mmCIF file with all atom_site columns, C-alpha atoms in Angstrom:
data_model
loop_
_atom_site.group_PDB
_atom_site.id
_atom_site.type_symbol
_atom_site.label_atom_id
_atom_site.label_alt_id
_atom_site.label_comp_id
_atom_site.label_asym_id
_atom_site.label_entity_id
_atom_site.label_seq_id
_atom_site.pdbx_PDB_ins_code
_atom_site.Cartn_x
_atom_site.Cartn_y
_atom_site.Cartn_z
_atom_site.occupancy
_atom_site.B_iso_or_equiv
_atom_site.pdbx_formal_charge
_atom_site.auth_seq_id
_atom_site.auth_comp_id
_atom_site.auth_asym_id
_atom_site.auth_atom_id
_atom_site.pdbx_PDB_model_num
ATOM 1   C CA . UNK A 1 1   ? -7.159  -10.949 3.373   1.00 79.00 ? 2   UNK A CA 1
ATOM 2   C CA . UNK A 1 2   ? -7.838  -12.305 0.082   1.00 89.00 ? 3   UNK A CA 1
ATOM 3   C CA . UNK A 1 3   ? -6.877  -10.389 -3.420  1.00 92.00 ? 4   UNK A CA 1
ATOM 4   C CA . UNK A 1 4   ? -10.708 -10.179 -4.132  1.00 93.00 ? 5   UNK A CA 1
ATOM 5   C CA . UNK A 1 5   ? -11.032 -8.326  -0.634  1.00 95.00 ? 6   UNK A CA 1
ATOM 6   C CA . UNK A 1 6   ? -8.771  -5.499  -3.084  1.00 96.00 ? 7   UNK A CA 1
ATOM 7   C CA . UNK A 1 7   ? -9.605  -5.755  -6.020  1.00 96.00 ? 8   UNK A CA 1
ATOM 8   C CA . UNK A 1 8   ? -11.104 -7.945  -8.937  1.00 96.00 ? 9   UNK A CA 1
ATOM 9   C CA . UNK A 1 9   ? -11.505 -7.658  -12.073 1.00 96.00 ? 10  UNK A CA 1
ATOM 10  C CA . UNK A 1 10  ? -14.902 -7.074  -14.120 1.00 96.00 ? 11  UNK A CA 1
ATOM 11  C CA . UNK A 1 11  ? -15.300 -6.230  -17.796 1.00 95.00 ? 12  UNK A CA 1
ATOM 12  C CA . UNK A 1 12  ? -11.892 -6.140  -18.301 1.00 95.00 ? 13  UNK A CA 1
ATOM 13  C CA . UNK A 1 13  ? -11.014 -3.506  -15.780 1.00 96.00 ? 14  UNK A CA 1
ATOM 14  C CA . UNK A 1 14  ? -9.522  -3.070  -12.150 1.00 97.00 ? 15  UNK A CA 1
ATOM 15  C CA . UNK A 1 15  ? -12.432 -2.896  -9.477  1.00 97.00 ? 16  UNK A CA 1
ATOM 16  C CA . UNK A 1 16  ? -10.890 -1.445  -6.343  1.00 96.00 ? 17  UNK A CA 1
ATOM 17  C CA . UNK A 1 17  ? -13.379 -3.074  -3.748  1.00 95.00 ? 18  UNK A CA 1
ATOM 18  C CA . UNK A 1 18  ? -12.704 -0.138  -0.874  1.00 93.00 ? 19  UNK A CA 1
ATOM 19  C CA . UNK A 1 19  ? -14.446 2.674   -2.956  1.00 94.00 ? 20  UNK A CA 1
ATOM 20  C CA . UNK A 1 20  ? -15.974 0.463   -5.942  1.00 94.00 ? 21  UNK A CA 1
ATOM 21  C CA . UNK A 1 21  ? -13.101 2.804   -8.868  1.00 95.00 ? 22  UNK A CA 1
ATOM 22  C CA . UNK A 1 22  ? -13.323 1.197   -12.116 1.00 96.00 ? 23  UNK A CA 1
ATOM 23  C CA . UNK A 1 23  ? -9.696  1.540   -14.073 1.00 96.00 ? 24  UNK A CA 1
ATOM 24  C CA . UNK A 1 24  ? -9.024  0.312   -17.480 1.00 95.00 ? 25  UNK A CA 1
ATOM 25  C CA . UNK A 1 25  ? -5.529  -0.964  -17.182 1.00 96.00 ? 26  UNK A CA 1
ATOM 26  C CA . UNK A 1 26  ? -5.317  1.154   -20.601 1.00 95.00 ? 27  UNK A CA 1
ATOM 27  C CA . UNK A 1 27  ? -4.931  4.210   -18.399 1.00 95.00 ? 28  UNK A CA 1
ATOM 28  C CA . UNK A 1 28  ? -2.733  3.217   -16.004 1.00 96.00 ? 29  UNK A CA 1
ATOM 29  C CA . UNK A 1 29  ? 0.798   4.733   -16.191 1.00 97.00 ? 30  UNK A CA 1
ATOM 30  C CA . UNK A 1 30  ? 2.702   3.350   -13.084 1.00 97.00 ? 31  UNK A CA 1
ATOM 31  C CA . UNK A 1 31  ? 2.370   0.783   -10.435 1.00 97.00 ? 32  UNK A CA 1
ATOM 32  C CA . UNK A 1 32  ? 4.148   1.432   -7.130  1.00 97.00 ? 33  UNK A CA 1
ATOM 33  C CA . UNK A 1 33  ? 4.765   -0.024  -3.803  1.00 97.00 ? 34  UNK A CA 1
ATOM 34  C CA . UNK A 1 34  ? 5.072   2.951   -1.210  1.00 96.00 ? 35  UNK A CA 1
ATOM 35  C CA . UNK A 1 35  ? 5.991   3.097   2.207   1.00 94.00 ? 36  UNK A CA 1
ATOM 36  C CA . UNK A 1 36  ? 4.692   6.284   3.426   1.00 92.00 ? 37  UNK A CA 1
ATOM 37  C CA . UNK A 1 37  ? 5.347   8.064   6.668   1.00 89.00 ? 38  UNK A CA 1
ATOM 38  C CA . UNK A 1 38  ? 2.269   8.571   9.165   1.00 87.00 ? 39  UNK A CA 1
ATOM 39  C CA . UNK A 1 39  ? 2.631   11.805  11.037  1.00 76.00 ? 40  UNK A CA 1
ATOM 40  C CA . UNK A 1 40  ? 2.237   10.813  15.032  1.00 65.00 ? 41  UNK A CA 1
ATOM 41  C CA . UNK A 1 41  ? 0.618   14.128  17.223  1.00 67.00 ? 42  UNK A CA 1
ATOM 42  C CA . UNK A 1 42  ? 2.990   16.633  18.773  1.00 68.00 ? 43  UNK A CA 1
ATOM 43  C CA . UNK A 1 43  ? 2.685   14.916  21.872  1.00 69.00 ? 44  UNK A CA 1
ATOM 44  C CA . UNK A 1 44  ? 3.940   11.565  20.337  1.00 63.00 ? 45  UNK A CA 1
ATOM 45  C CA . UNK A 1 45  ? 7.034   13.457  18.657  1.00 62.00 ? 46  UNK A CA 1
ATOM 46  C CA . UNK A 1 46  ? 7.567   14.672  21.928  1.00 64.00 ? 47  UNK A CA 1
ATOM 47  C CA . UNK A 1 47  ? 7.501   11.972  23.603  1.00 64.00 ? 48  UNK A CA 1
ATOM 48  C CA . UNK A 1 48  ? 9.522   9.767   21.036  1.00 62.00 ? 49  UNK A CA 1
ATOM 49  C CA . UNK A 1 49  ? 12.321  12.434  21.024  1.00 62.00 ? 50  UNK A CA 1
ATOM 50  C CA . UNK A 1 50  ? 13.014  12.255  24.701  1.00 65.00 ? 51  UNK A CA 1
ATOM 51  C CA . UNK A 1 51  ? 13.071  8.574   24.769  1.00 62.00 ? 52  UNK A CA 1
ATOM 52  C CA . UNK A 1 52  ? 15.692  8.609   21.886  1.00 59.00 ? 53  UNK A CA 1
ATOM 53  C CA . UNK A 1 53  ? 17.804  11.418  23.510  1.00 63.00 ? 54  UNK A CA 1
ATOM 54  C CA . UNK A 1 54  ? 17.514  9.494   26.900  1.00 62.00 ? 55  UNK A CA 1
ATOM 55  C CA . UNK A 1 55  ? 18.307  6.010   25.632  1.00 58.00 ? 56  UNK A CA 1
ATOM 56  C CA . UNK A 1 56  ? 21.305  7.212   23.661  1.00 57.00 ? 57  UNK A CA 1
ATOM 57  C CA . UNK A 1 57  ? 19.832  6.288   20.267  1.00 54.00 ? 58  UNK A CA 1
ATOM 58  C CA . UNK A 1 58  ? 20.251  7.926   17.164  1.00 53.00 ? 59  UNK A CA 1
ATOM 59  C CA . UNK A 1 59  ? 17.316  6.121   15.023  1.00 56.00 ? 60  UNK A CA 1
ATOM 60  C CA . UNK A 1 60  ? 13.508  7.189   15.291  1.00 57.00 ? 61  UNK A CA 1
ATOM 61  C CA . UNK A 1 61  ? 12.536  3.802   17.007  1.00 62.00 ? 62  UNK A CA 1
ATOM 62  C CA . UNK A 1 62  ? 8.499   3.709   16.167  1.00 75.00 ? 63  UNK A CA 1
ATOM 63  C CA . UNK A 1 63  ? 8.112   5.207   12.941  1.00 83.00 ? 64  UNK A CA 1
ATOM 64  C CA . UNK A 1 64  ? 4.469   4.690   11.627  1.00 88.00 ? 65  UNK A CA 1
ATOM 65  C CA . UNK A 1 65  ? 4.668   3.683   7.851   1.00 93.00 ? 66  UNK A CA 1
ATOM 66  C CA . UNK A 1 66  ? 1.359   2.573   5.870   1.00 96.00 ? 67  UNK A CA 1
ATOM 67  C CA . UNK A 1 67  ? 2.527   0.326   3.348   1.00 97.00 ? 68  UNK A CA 1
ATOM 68  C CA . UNK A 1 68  ? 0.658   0.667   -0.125  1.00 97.00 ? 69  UNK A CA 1
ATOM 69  C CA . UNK A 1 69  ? 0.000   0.224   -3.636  1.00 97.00 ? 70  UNK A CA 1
ATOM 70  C CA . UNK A 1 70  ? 0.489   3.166   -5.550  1.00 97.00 ? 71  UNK A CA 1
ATOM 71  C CA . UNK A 1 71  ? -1.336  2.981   -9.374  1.00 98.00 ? 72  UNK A CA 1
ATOM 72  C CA . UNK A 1 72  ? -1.206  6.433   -10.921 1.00 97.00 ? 73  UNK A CA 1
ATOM 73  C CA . UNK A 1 73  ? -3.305  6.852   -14.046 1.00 96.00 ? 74  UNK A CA 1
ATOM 74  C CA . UNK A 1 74  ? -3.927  9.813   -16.369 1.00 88.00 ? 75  UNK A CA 1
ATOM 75  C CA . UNK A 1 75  ? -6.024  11.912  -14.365 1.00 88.00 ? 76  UNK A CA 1
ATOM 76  C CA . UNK A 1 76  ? -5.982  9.552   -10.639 1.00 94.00 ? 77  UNK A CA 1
ATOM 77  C CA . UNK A 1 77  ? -4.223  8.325   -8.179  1.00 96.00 ? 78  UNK A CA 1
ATOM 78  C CA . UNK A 1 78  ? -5.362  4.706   -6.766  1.00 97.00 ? 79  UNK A CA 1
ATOM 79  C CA . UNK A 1 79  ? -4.577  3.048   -3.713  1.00 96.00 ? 80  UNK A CA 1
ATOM 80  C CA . UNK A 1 80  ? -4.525  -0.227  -2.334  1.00 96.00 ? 81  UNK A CA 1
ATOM 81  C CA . UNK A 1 81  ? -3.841  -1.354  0.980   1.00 95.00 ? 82  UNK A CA 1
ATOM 82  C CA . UNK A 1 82  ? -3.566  -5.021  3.192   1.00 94.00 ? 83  UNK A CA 1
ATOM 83  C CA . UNK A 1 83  ? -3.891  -2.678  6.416   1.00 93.00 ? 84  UNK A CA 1
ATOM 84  C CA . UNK A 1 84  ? -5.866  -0.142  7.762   1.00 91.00 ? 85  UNK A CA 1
ATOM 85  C CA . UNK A 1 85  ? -3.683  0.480   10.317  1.00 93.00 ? 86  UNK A CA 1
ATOM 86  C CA . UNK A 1 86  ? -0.034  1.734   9.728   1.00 93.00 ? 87  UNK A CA 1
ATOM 87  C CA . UNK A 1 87  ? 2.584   -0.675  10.570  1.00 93.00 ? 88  UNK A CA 1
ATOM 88  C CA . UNK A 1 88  ? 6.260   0.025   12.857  1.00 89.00 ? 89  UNK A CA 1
ATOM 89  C CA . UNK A 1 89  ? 9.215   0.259   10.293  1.00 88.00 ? 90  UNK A CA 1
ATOM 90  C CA . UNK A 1 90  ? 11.530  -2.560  10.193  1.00 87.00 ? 91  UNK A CA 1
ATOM 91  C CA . UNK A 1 91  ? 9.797   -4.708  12.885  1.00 90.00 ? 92  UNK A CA 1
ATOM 92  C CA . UNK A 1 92  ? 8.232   -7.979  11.892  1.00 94.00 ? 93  UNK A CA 1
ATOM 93  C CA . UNK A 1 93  ? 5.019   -7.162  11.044  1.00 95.00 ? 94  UNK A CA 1
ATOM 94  C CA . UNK A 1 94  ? 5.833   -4.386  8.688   1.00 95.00 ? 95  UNK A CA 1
ATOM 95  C CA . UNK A 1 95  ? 8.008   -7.084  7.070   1.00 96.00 ? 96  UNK A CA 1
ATOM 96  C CA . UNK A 1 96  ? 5.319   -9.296  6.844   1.00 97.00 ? 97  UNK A CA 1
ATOM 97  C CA . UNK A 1 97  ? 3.057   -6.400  5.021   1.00 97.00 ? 98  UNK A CA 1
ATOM 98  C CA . UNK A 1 98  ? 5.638   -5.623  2.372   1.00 97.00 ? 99  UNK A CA 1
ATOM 99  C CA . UNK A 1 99  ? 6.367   -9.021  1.299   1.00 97.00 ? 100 UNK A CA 1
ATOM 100 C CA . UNK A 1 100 ? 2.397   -9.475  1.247   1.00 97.00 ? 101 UNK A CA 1
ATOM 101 C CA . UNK A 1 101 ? 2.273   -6.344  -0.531  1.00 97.00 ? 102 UNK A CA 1
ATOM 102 C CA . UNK A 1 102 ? 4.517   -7.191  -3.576  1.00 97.00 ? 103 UNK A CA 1
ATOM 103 C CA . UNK A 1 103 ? 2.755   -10.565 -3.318  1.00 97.00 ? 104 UNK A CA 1
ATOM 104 C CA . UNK A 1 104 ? -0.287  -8.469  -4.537  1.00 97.00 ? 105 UNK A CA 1
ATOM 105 C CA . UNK A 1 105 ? 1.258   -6.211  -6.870  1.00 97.00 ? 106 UNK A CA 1
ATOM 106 C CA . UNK A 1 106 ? 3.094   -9.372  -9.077  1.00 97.00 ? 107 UNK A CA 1
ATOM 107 C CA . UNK A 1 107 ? -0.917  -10.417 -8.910  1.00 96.00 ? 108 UNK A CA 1
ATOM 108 C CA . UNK A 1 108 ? -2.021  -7.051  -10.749 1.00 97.00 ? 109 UNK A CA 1
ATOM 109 C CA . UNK A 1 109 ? 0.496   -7.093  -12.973 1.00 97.00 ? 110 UNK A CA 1
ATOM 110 C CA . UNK A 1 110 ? -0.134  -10.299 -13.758 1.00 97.00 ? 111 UNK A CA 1
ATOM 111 C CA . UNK A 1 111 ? -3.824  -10.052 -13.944 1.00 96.00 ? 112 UNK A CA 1
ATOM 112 C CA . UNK A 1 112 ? -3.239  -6.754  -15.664 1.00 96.00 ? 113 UNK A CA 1
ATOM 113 C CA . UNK A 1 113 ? -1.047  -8.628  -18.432 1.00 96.00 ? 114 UNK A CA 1
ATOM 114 C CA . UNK A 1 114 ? -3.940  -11.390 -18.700 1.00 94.00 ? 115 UNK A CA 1
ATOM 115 C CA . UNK A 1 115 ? -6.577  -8.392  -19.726 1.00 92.00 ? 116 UNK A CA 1
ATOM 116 C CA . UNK A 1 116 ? -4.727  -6.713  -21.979 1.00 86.00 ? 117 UNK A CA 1
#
């Protein structure tokens, strides 16, 4: 996925592509990278507890994370995402998504920096 899949900029401001937001990068306050926790079914906590009590473990095993850009302005919250779909903690491909991820925010900022 390409940066101009996320975002691009026009008239010197942020166009998030997935719902079209226009933010001037006047209003912007923070820029985060967040790893936040998707909450499986009952079933699937369930189910994921009674593998980890049977297999001795200690550590939640498949814990769904989407892993996101966080840009909080004065009155919004924005979000931009690489992946739909949320990504197992600590395997490879979540690895993959954060280092893409930062990738993408040191764009921003640096796109950001160029507007302003």
């Amino acid at each position: 996925m390409k940066k101009s899949d996320i975002y691009q900029i026009v008239d010197r401001k942020i166009k998030i592509m997935s719902n079209h937001a226009l933010i001037d990068p006047k209003d912007i306050k923070s820029i985060e990278l967040k790893t936040n926790v998707v909450h499986k079914t009952m079933t699937g906590e369930v189910l994921n507890s009674i593998a980890n009590a049977m297999s001795g473990s200690i550590a939640n095993g498949n814990e769904l994370v989407k892993v996101e850009i966080m840009i909080a302005c004065d009155d919004q919250t924005y979000t931009l995402s690489l992946s739909e779909e949320p990504v197992v903690r600590n395997n490879l491909e979540y690895h993959d998504l954060v280092k893409r991820t930062r990738k993408l925010k040191d764009l921003l900022l640096e796109d950001i920096h160029k507007i302003t």
